[in-house]
mmCIF file of C-alpha atoms in Angstrom:
data_model
loop_
_atom_site.group_PDB
_atom_site.id
_atom_site.type_symbol
_atom_site.label_atom_id
_atom_site.label_comp_id
_atom_site.label_asym_id
_atom_site.label_seq_id
_atom_site.Cartn_x
_atom_site.Cartn_y
_atom_site.Cartn_z
ATOM 1 C CA MET S 54 1.604 5.264 4.199
ATOM 2 C CA ALA S 55 2.680 3.102 0.983
ATOM 3 C CA ASP S 56 0.077 0.547 1.469
ATOM 4 C CA GLU S 57 -2.131 0.122 -1.461
ATOM 5 C CA SER S 58 -4.986 1.021 1.429
ATOM 6 C CA MET S 59 -3.530 4.600 0.983
ATOM 7 C CA VAL S 60 -4.165 4.681 -3.032
ATOM 8 C CA ARG S 61 -7.651 3.913 -2.260
ATOM 9 C CA ASN S 62 -8.042 6.445 0.621
ATOM 10 C CA LEU S 63 -6.405 9.062 -1.602
ATOM 11 C CA ASP S 64 -8.876 8.370 -4.117
ATOM 12 C CA ALA S 65 -12.091 8.319 -1.831
ATOM 13 C CA GLN S 66 -11.028 11.512 -0.040
ATOM 14 C CA ALA S 67 -10.406 13.545 -2.845
ATOM 15 C CA ARG S 68 -13.785 12.450 -4.439
ATOM 16 C CA ALA S 69 -15.708 12.992 -1.066
ATOM 17 C CA ILE S 70 -13.624 16.438 -0.212
ATOM 18 C CA TRP S 71 -12.980 18.288 -3.971
ATOM 19 C CA PRO S 72 -16.536 19.180 -4.516
ATOM 20 C CA GLN S 73 -16.774 21.463 -1.574
ATOM 21 C CA GLU S 74 -12.939 22.152 -1.286
ATOM 22 C CA ALA S 75 -13.160 23.999 -4.679
ATOM 23 C CA GLU S 76 -14.969 26.644 -3.807
ATOM 24 C CA PHE S 77 -12.500 27.435 -1.477
ATOM 25 C CA PHE S 78 -9.515 27.586 -3.967
ATOM 26 C CA ARG S 79 -11.779 30.004 -6.209
ATOM 27 C CA ARG S 80 -11.458 32.544 -3.911
ATOM 28 C CA TYR S 81 -7.736 32.901 -4.054
ATOM 29 C CA LYS S 82 -6.956 35.909 -5.992
ATOM 30 C CA MET S 83 -3.828 34.663 -8.192
ATOM 31 C CA PRO S 84 -1.716 35.646 -11.118
ATOM 32 C CA GLU S 85 -2.952 33.773 -14.391
ATOM 33 C CA ARG S 86 -0.006 31.848 -14.836
ATOM 34 C CA ALA S 87 0.338 31.343 -11.287
ATOM 35 C CA ARG S 88 3.055 28.634 -9.591
ATOM 36 C CA ILE S 89 1.178 26.003 -7.537
ATOM 37 C CA LEU S 90 2.622 23.551 -5.064
ATOM 38 C CA ASP S 91 1.301 20.591 -3.694
ATOM 39 C CA ALA S 92 3.539 19.169 -0.569
ATOM 40 C CA GLY S 93 2.641 15.606 0.281
ATOM 41 C CA CYS S 94 0.702 15.001 -3.091
ATOM 42 C CA GLY S 95 0.294 11.483 -2.707
ATOM 43 C CA THR S 96 -0.978 9.982 -6.223
ATOM 44 C CA GLY S 97 -1.602 13.385 -7.629
ATOM 45 C CA GLU S 98 -5.339 13.540 -7.178
ATOM 46 C CA ILE S 99 -5.447 17.002 -6.174
ATOM 47 C CA ALA S 100 -2.387 18.276 -8.127
ATOM 48 C CA SER S 101 -3.997 17.052 -11.234
ATOM 49 C CA ARG S 102 -7.336 18.941 -10.314
ATOM 50 C CA LEU S 103 -5.457 22.016 -9.483
ATOM 51 C CA ALA S 104 -4.094 21.888 -12.752
ATOM 52 C CA GLU S 105 -7.299 21.759 -14.086
ATOM 53 C CA LEU S 106 -8.852 24.629 -12.192
ATOM 54 C CA TYR S 107 -5.973 26.990 -13.102
ATOM 55 C CA PRO S 108 -5.715 25.859 -16.781
ATOM 56 C CA ARG S 109 -2.762 28.391 -17.286
ATOM 57 C CA ALA S 110 -0.674 27.702 -14.010
ATOM 58 C CA ALA S 111 2.424 25.406 -13.372
ATOM 59 C CA VAL S 112 1.733 22.725 -10.802
ATOM 60 C CA LEU S 113 4.439 20.704 -9.324
ATOM 61 C CA GLY S 114 3.436 17.825 -7.092
ATOM 62 C CA VAL S 115 6.218 16.465 -4.399
ATOM 63 C CA ASP S 116 5.943 13.590 -2.227
ATOM 64 C CA ILE S 117 8.519 10.859 -0.666
ATOM 65 C CA ILE S 118 6.879 7.688 -1.978
ATOM 66 C CA ASP S 119 8.134 6.808 -5.217
ATOM 67 C CA SER S 120 5.474 4.382 -6.156
ATOM 68 C CA HIS S 121 2.750 7.190 -5.491
ATOM 69 C CA LEU S 122 4.684 9.310 -7.924
ATOM 70 C CA GLU S 123 5.098 6.868 -10.308
ATOM 71 C CA LEU S 124 1.039 6.357 -10.314
ATOM 72 C CA ALA S 125 0.668 10.288 -10.775
ATOM 73 C CA ARG S 126 3.059 10.784 -13.656
ATOM 74 C CA SER S 127 1.271 7.790 -15.345
ATOM 75 C CA ARG S 128 -2.465 8.822 -14.489
ATOM 76 C CA TYR S 129 -2.002 12.390 -15.343
ATOM 77 C CA SER S 130 0.411 12.226 -18.194
ATOM 78 C CA ARG S 131 -2.196 14.505 -20.468
ATOM 79 C CA LEU S 132 -1.488 17.397 -18.202
ATOM 80 C CA ALA S 133 2.467 17.319 -18.419
ATOM 81 C CA PRO S 134 4.611 19.351 -18.821
ATOM 82 C CA ARG S 135 2.292 21.883 -16.987
ATOM 83 C CA LEU S 136 1.895 19.406 -14.073
ATOM 84 C CA SER S 137 4.682 17.583 -12.739
ATOM 85 C CA PHE S 138 5.865 15.178 -9.945
ATOM 86 C CA GLU S 139 8.947 15.053 -7.797
ATOM 87 C CA HIS S 140 10.589 13.297 -4.948
ATOM 88 C CA GLN S 141 11.005 15.641 -2.099
ATOM 89 C CA SER S 142 10.467 16.012 1.337
ATOM 90 C CA VAL S 143 7.971 18.357 2.954
ATOM 91 C CA PHE S 144 10.429 19.024 5.469
ATOM 92 C CA GLU S 145 13.269 20.348 3.166
ATOM 93 C CA LEU S 146 11.962 21.545 -0.130
ATOM 94 C CA GLN S 147 14.120 22.047 -3.141
ATOM 95 C CA ALA S 148 12.458 25.434 -4.258
ATOM 96 C CA PRO S 149 14.139 28.818 -3.450
ATOM 97 C CA ASP S 150 12.646 30.914 -1.154
ATOM 98 C CA ARG S 151 9.417 33.098 -2.334
ATOM 99 C CA THR S 152 8.768 30.919 -5.428
ATOM 100 C CA PHE S 153 5.121 29.497 -5.105
ATOM 101 C CA ASP S 154 1.861 31.838 -5.611
ATOM 102 C CA LEU S 155 -0.182 29.003 -3.884
ATOM 103 C CA THR S 156 1.147 26.463 -1.451
ATOM 104 C CA VAL S 157 -0.930 23.355 -0.933
ATOM 105 C CA CYS S 158 -0.581 20.762 1.688
ATOM 106 C CA ARG S 159 -3.224 18.321 2.562
ATOM 107 C CA HIS S 160 -4.018 15.310 4.740
ATOM 108 C CA VAL S 161 -0.229 15.561 5.904
ATOM 109 C CA LEU S 162 0.430 17.253 8.801
ATOM 110 C CA HIS S 163 -1.115 14.717 11.231
ATOM 111 C CA SER S 164 1.287 12.302 9.875
ATOM 112 C CA VAL S 165 4.290 13.801 10.348
ATOM 113 C CA PRO S 166 6.361 14.990 13.694
ATOM 114 C CA HIS S 167 6.957 18.666 14.119
ATOM 115 C CA ALA S 168 4.288 19.815 11.819
ATOM 116 C CA ASP S 169 5.245 23.598 12.853
ATOM 117 C CA ARG S 170 8.605 22.887 10.946
ATOM 118 C CA VAL S 171 6.768 22.038 7.819
ATOM 119 C CA ILE S 172 4.259 24.992 7.868
ATOM 120 C CA ALA S 173 7.618 27.031 8.214
ATOM 121 C CA GLU S 174 9.085 25.504 5.335
ATOM 122 C CA LEU S 175 5.739 25.479 3.318
ATOM 123 C CA ALA S 176 5.866 29.566 4.220
ATOM 124 C CA ARG S 177 9.368 29.932 2.941
ATOM 125 C CA VAL S 178 8.845 28.675 -0.752
ATOM 126 C CA THR S 179 5.576 30.909 -0.706
ATOM 127 C CA LYS S 180 6.040 34.358 -2.354
ATOM 128 C CA PRO S 181 4.786 37.185 -0.262
ATOM 129 C CA GLY S 182 1.226 37.841 -0.667
ATOM 130 C CA GLY S 183 0.828 34.439 -1.586
ATOM 131 C CA TYR S 184 -1.639 31.823 0.083
ATOM 132 C CA LEU S 185 -1.053 28.814 2.067
ATOM 133 C CA HIS S 186 -3.945 26.044 2.001
ATOM 134 C CA LEU S 187 -3.933 23.241 4.264
ATOM 135 C CA ILE S 188 -6.029 20.058 5.434
ATOM 136 C CA PRO S 189 -4.806 19.337 8.991
ATOM 137 C CA GLU S 190 -6.827 16.270 9.852
ATOM 138 C CA ASP S 191 -8.510 15.938 13.176
ATOM 139 C CA TYR S 192 -9.542 12.681 14.836
ATOM 140 C CA GLY S 193 -11.785 14.192 17.267
ATOM 141 C CA MET S 194 -14.299 15.520 14.387
ATOM 142 C CA LEU S 195 -15.364 12.524 13.254
ATOM 143 C CA HIS S 196 -18.851 11.550 14.502
ATOM 144 C CA PHE S 197 -20.930 8.189 14.280
ATOM 145 C CA GLN S 198 -24.079 6.400 15.866
ATOM 146 C CA ARG S 199 -23.535 4.199 18.786
ATOM 147 C CA ALA S 200 -24.791 0.608 18.567
ATOM 148 C CA ALA S 201 -23.027 -2.396 20.279
ATOM 149 C CA LEU S 202 -19.809 -0.480 20.194
ATOM 150 C CA ASP S 203 -19.646 3.322 20.709
ATOM 151 C CA PRO S 204 -16.908 4.735 18.100
ATOM 152 C CA ARG S 205 -15.943 7.706 20.496
ATOM 153 C CA GLU S 206 -13.795 5.027 22.482
ATOM 154 C CA LEU S 207 -11.721 4.686 19.104
ATOM 155 C CA TRP S 208 -11.543 8.025 18.431
ATOM 156 C CA HIS S 209 -10.793 9.267 21.738
ATOM 157 C CA THR S 210 -8.732 6.483 23.597
ATOM 158 C CA ALA S 211 -6.722 5.039 20.906
ATOM 159 C CA VAL S 212 -6.048 8.360 19.102
ATOM 160 C CA PRO S 213 -4.465 10.225 21.633
ATOM 161 C CA ILE S 214 -2.033 7.199 22.564
ATOM 162 C CA TYR S 215 -1.257 6.687 18.861
ATOM 163 C CA GLY S 216 -0.103 10.132 18.300
ATOM 164 C CA GLU S 217 2.134 9.908 21.232
ATOM 165 C CA LYS S 218 3.668 6.383 20.198
ATOM 166 C CA THR S 219 4.243 8.085 16.651
ATOM 167 C CA GLY S 220 5.317 11.370 17.925
ATOM 168 C CA THR S 221 2.256 13.036 15.576
ATOM 169 C CA ASP S 222 -0.664 15.171 16.583
ATOM 170 C CA LEU S 223 -3.851 13.533 15.165
ATOM 171 C CA TYR S 224 -5.819 16.643 16.452
ATOM 172 C CA ILE S 225 -3.726 18.940 14.557
ATOM 173 C CA GLY S 226 -6.853 20.529 13.071
ATOM 174 C CA ARG S 227 -7.552 22.564 16.168
ATOM 175 C CA HIS S 228 -3.737 23.402 16.639
ATOM 176 C CA ALA S 229 -2.986 24.761 12.974
ATOM 177 C CA PHE S 230 -4.685 28.138 13.849
ATOM 178 C CA GLY S 231 -2.214 28.697 16.604
ATOM 179 C CA ILE S 232 0.508 27.698 14.655
ATOM 180 C CA LEU S 233 0.007 29.919 11.970
ATOM 181 C CA LYS S 234 -0.674 32.808 14.090
ATOM 182 C CA ALA S 235 2.657 32.339 15.808
ATOM 183 C CA LEU S 236 4.422 32.387 12.572
ATOM 184 C CA ASN S 237 2.542 35.773 11.884
ATOM 185 C CA PHE S 238 0.619 34.770 9.017
ATOM 186 C CA LYS S 239 -2.002 36.886 7.826
ATOM 187 C CA ASP S 240 -5.794 36.753 6.404
ATOM 188 C CA ILE S 241 -6.066 33.198 8.466
ATOM 189 C CA THR S 242 -9.168 31.820 7.660
ATOM 190 C CA VAL S 243 -10.740 28.473 9.012
ATOM 191 C CA ASP S 244 -13.060 26.231 7.142
ATOM 192 C CA TYR S 245 -15.056 23.087 7.311
ATOM 193 C CA ILE S 246 -15.737 20.467 4.604
ATOM 194 C CA VAL S 247 -18.584 18.471 5.647
ATOM 195 C CA VAL S 248 -18.356 14.936 4.637
ATOM 196 C CA ASP S 249 -21.155 13.272 5.623
ATOM 197 C CA THR S 250 -24.202 10.710 4.322
ATOM 198 C CA VAL S 251 -26.034 13.735 3.261
ATOM 199 C CA ARG S 252 -23.550 15.624 1.217
ATOM 200 C CA VAL S 253 -21.313 12.528 -0.042
ATOM 201 C CA PRO S 254 -22.372 9.350 -1.673
ATOM 202 C CA ARG S 255 -22.440 6.668 0.989
ATOM 203 C CA GLU S 256 -19.950 4.410 -0.938
ATOM 204 C CA THR S 257 -17.697 7.168 -1.227
ATOM 205 C CA PHE S 258 -17.325 7.973 2.500
ATOM 206 C CA ALA S 259 -17.771 4.131 3.088
ATOM 207 C CA GLY S 260 -14.493 3.580 0.721
ATOM 208 C CA ILE S 261 -12.626 6.017 3.337
ATOM 209 C CA LEU S 262 -13.383 3.975 6.422
ATOM 210 C CA GLU S 263 -12.585 0.837 4.641
ATOM 211 C CA ALA S 264 -8.933 1.989 3.574
ATOM 212 C CA TRP S 265 -8.507 3.330 7.014
ATOM 213 C CA ARG S 266 -9.209 -0.065 8.603
ATOM 214 C CA ASP S 267 -7.389 -1.942 6.069
ATOM 215 C CA GLY S 268 -4.252 0.535 6.411
ATOM 216 C CA TYR S 269 -4.270 1.210 10.169
ATOM 217 C CA ALA S 270 -6.141 -1.737 12.090
ATOM 218 C CA GLU S 271 -2.926 -3.403 12.531
ATOM 219 C CA SER S 272 -0.665 -0.641 13.749
ATOM 220 C CA ILE S 273 -3.545 0.388 16.342
ATOM 221 C CA GLY S 274 -3.430 -3.382 17.424
ATOM 222 C CA GLU S 275 0.353 -2.618 18.160
ATOM 223 C CA LEU S 276 0.474 0.881 19.551
ATOM 224 C CA THR S 277 -2.650 1.233 21.431
ATOM 225 C CA PRO S 278 -4.929 -0.567 24.113
ATOM 226 C CA ILE S 279 -7.408 -1.579 21.494
ATOM 227 C CA SER S 280 -6.612 -4.896 19.647
ATOM 228 C CA ARG S 281 -6.225 -5.227 15.982
ATOM 229 C CA GLY S 282 -9.420 -7.528 15.841
ATOM 230 C CA SER S 283 -11.334 -4.904 18.075
ATOM 231 C CA ALA S 284 -10.263 -2.117 15.881
ATOM 232 C CA ILE S 285 -11.726 -3.705 12.742
ATOM 233 C CA ALA S 286 -14.866 -4.284 14.605
ATOM 234 C CA TYR S 287 -15.013 -0.795 15.155
ATOM 235 C CA PHE S 288 -14.350 0.405 11.522
ATOM 236 C CA ASP S 289 -16.730 -2.213 10.463
ATOM 237 C CA GLN S 290 -19.599 -0.796 12.490
ATOM 238 C CA MET S 291 -18.965 2.627 11.357
ATOM 239 C CA ILE S 292 -18.751 1.291 7.808
ATOM 240 C CA ALA S 293 -22.393 -0.462 8.059
ATOM 241 C CA ASN S 294 -23.331 3.317 9.774
ATOM 242 C CA ILE S 295 -22.502 5.108 6.634
ATOM 243 C CA ARG S 296 -24.104 2.598 4.247
ATOM 244 C CA ASP S 297 -27.308 2.308 6.274
ATOM 245 C CA PRO S 298 -30.156 4.331 4.564
ATOM 246 C CA LEU S 299 -31.368 5.510 7.907
ATOM 247 C CA GLY S 300 -27.674 6.419 9.509
ATOM 248 C CA TYR S 301 -25.959 9.409 9.729
ATOM 249 C CA ALA S 302 -22.311 9.725 10.180
ATOM 250 C CA VAL S 303 -20.167 13.059 9.638
ATOM 251 C CA TRP S 304 -16.412 13.742 9.381
ATOM 252 C CA MET S 305 -15.700 17.622 9.776
ATOM 253 C CA VAL S 306 -12.467 18.647 7.657
ATOM 254 C CA PRO S 307 -11.166 21.625 8.709
ATOM 255 C CA VAL S 308 -9.380 24.083 5.717
ATOM 256 C CA VAL S 309 -7.004 26.627 6.988
ATOM 257 C CA SER S 310 -5.537 29.156 4.905
ATOM 258 C CA ALA S 311 -3.572 32.138 5.178
ATOM 259 C CA ARG S 312 -1.783 34.785 3.255
ATOM 260 C CA VAL S 313 2.418 35.051 3.475
ATOM 261 C CA ASP S 314 3.611 38.456 4.533
ATOM 262 C CA GLY S 315 7.412 38.890 3.569
ATOM 263 C CA GLY S 316 7.982 41.491 6.445
ATOM 264 C CA ASN S 317 7.221 38.874 9.208
ATOM 265 C CA ARG S 318 8.219 35.569 10.445
ATOM 266 C CA ALA S 319 6.020 33.636 7.659
ATOM 267 C CA GLY S 320 8.964 34.704 5.580
ATOM 268 C CA LEU S 321 11.667 32.274 6.861
ATOM 269 C CA ARG S 322 14.303 31.645 5.179
ATOM 270 C CA ARG S 323 15.791 28.004 4.823
ATOM 271 C CA SER S 324 18.471 28.513 7.641
ATOM 272 C CA GLU S 325 15.858 29.995 10.046
ATOM 273 C CA VAL S 326 13.433 26.780 9.221
ATOM 274 C CA ARG S 327 16.133 24.429 10.454
ATOM 275 C CA GLN S 328 16.406 26.373 13.711
ATOM 276 C CA LEU S 329 12.541 25.847 14.479
#
């Protein structure tokens, strides 16, 4: 996650996803001086956009990669002190119970074990009636045209093995609803952002795949039956598919949101979260 390819990835993903995602944020009814948490904020791409979308809100971005936090502070210093960044783990946030009006966690849950514990911790720091906004990635929701290689072999063969070896759920997008339901969240919604070659500039979309290739081909080769060279070949073909003016490719990005009800299990205290 600390590889330089992740910095490129976070930038490209924000440019691809935010124009559609901003509309989902606008539907939340929050106080004018809302307190917002971006848990797993990376380089601050979205925390900064949230600070601009809600010009009187206080936004805190937290992450465990100090180089990303330093980059975020330098890039978005113009928004300080209303926008701040701190080193914190999403498994044990430093905020007291019921602190934030909006808690955001994007592109994180697929990369950590025990995603349900993270969601419960996010709920703990969210005020009753506040909103939880998640982007739980799902690597069964990418579709590319076949050529010499069939990209489905990568997404449907390597991904589950990779997840098993790393203790993560790379299909968390389809499971997030059930986790929220089990924790008794209210008003659960599931929407989709369509990152494709019609709605998103091809070079932006290609940049995401290039960053994934550069950041993950080696570990795919180490952890799955697909070699590093084969992984690169799959990614290169998908990148060519995106750049082809006659080609079509799509990544369906789930956006799952809900409201915290202080009278149910979504209002867990820190001691209860640790027991999950």
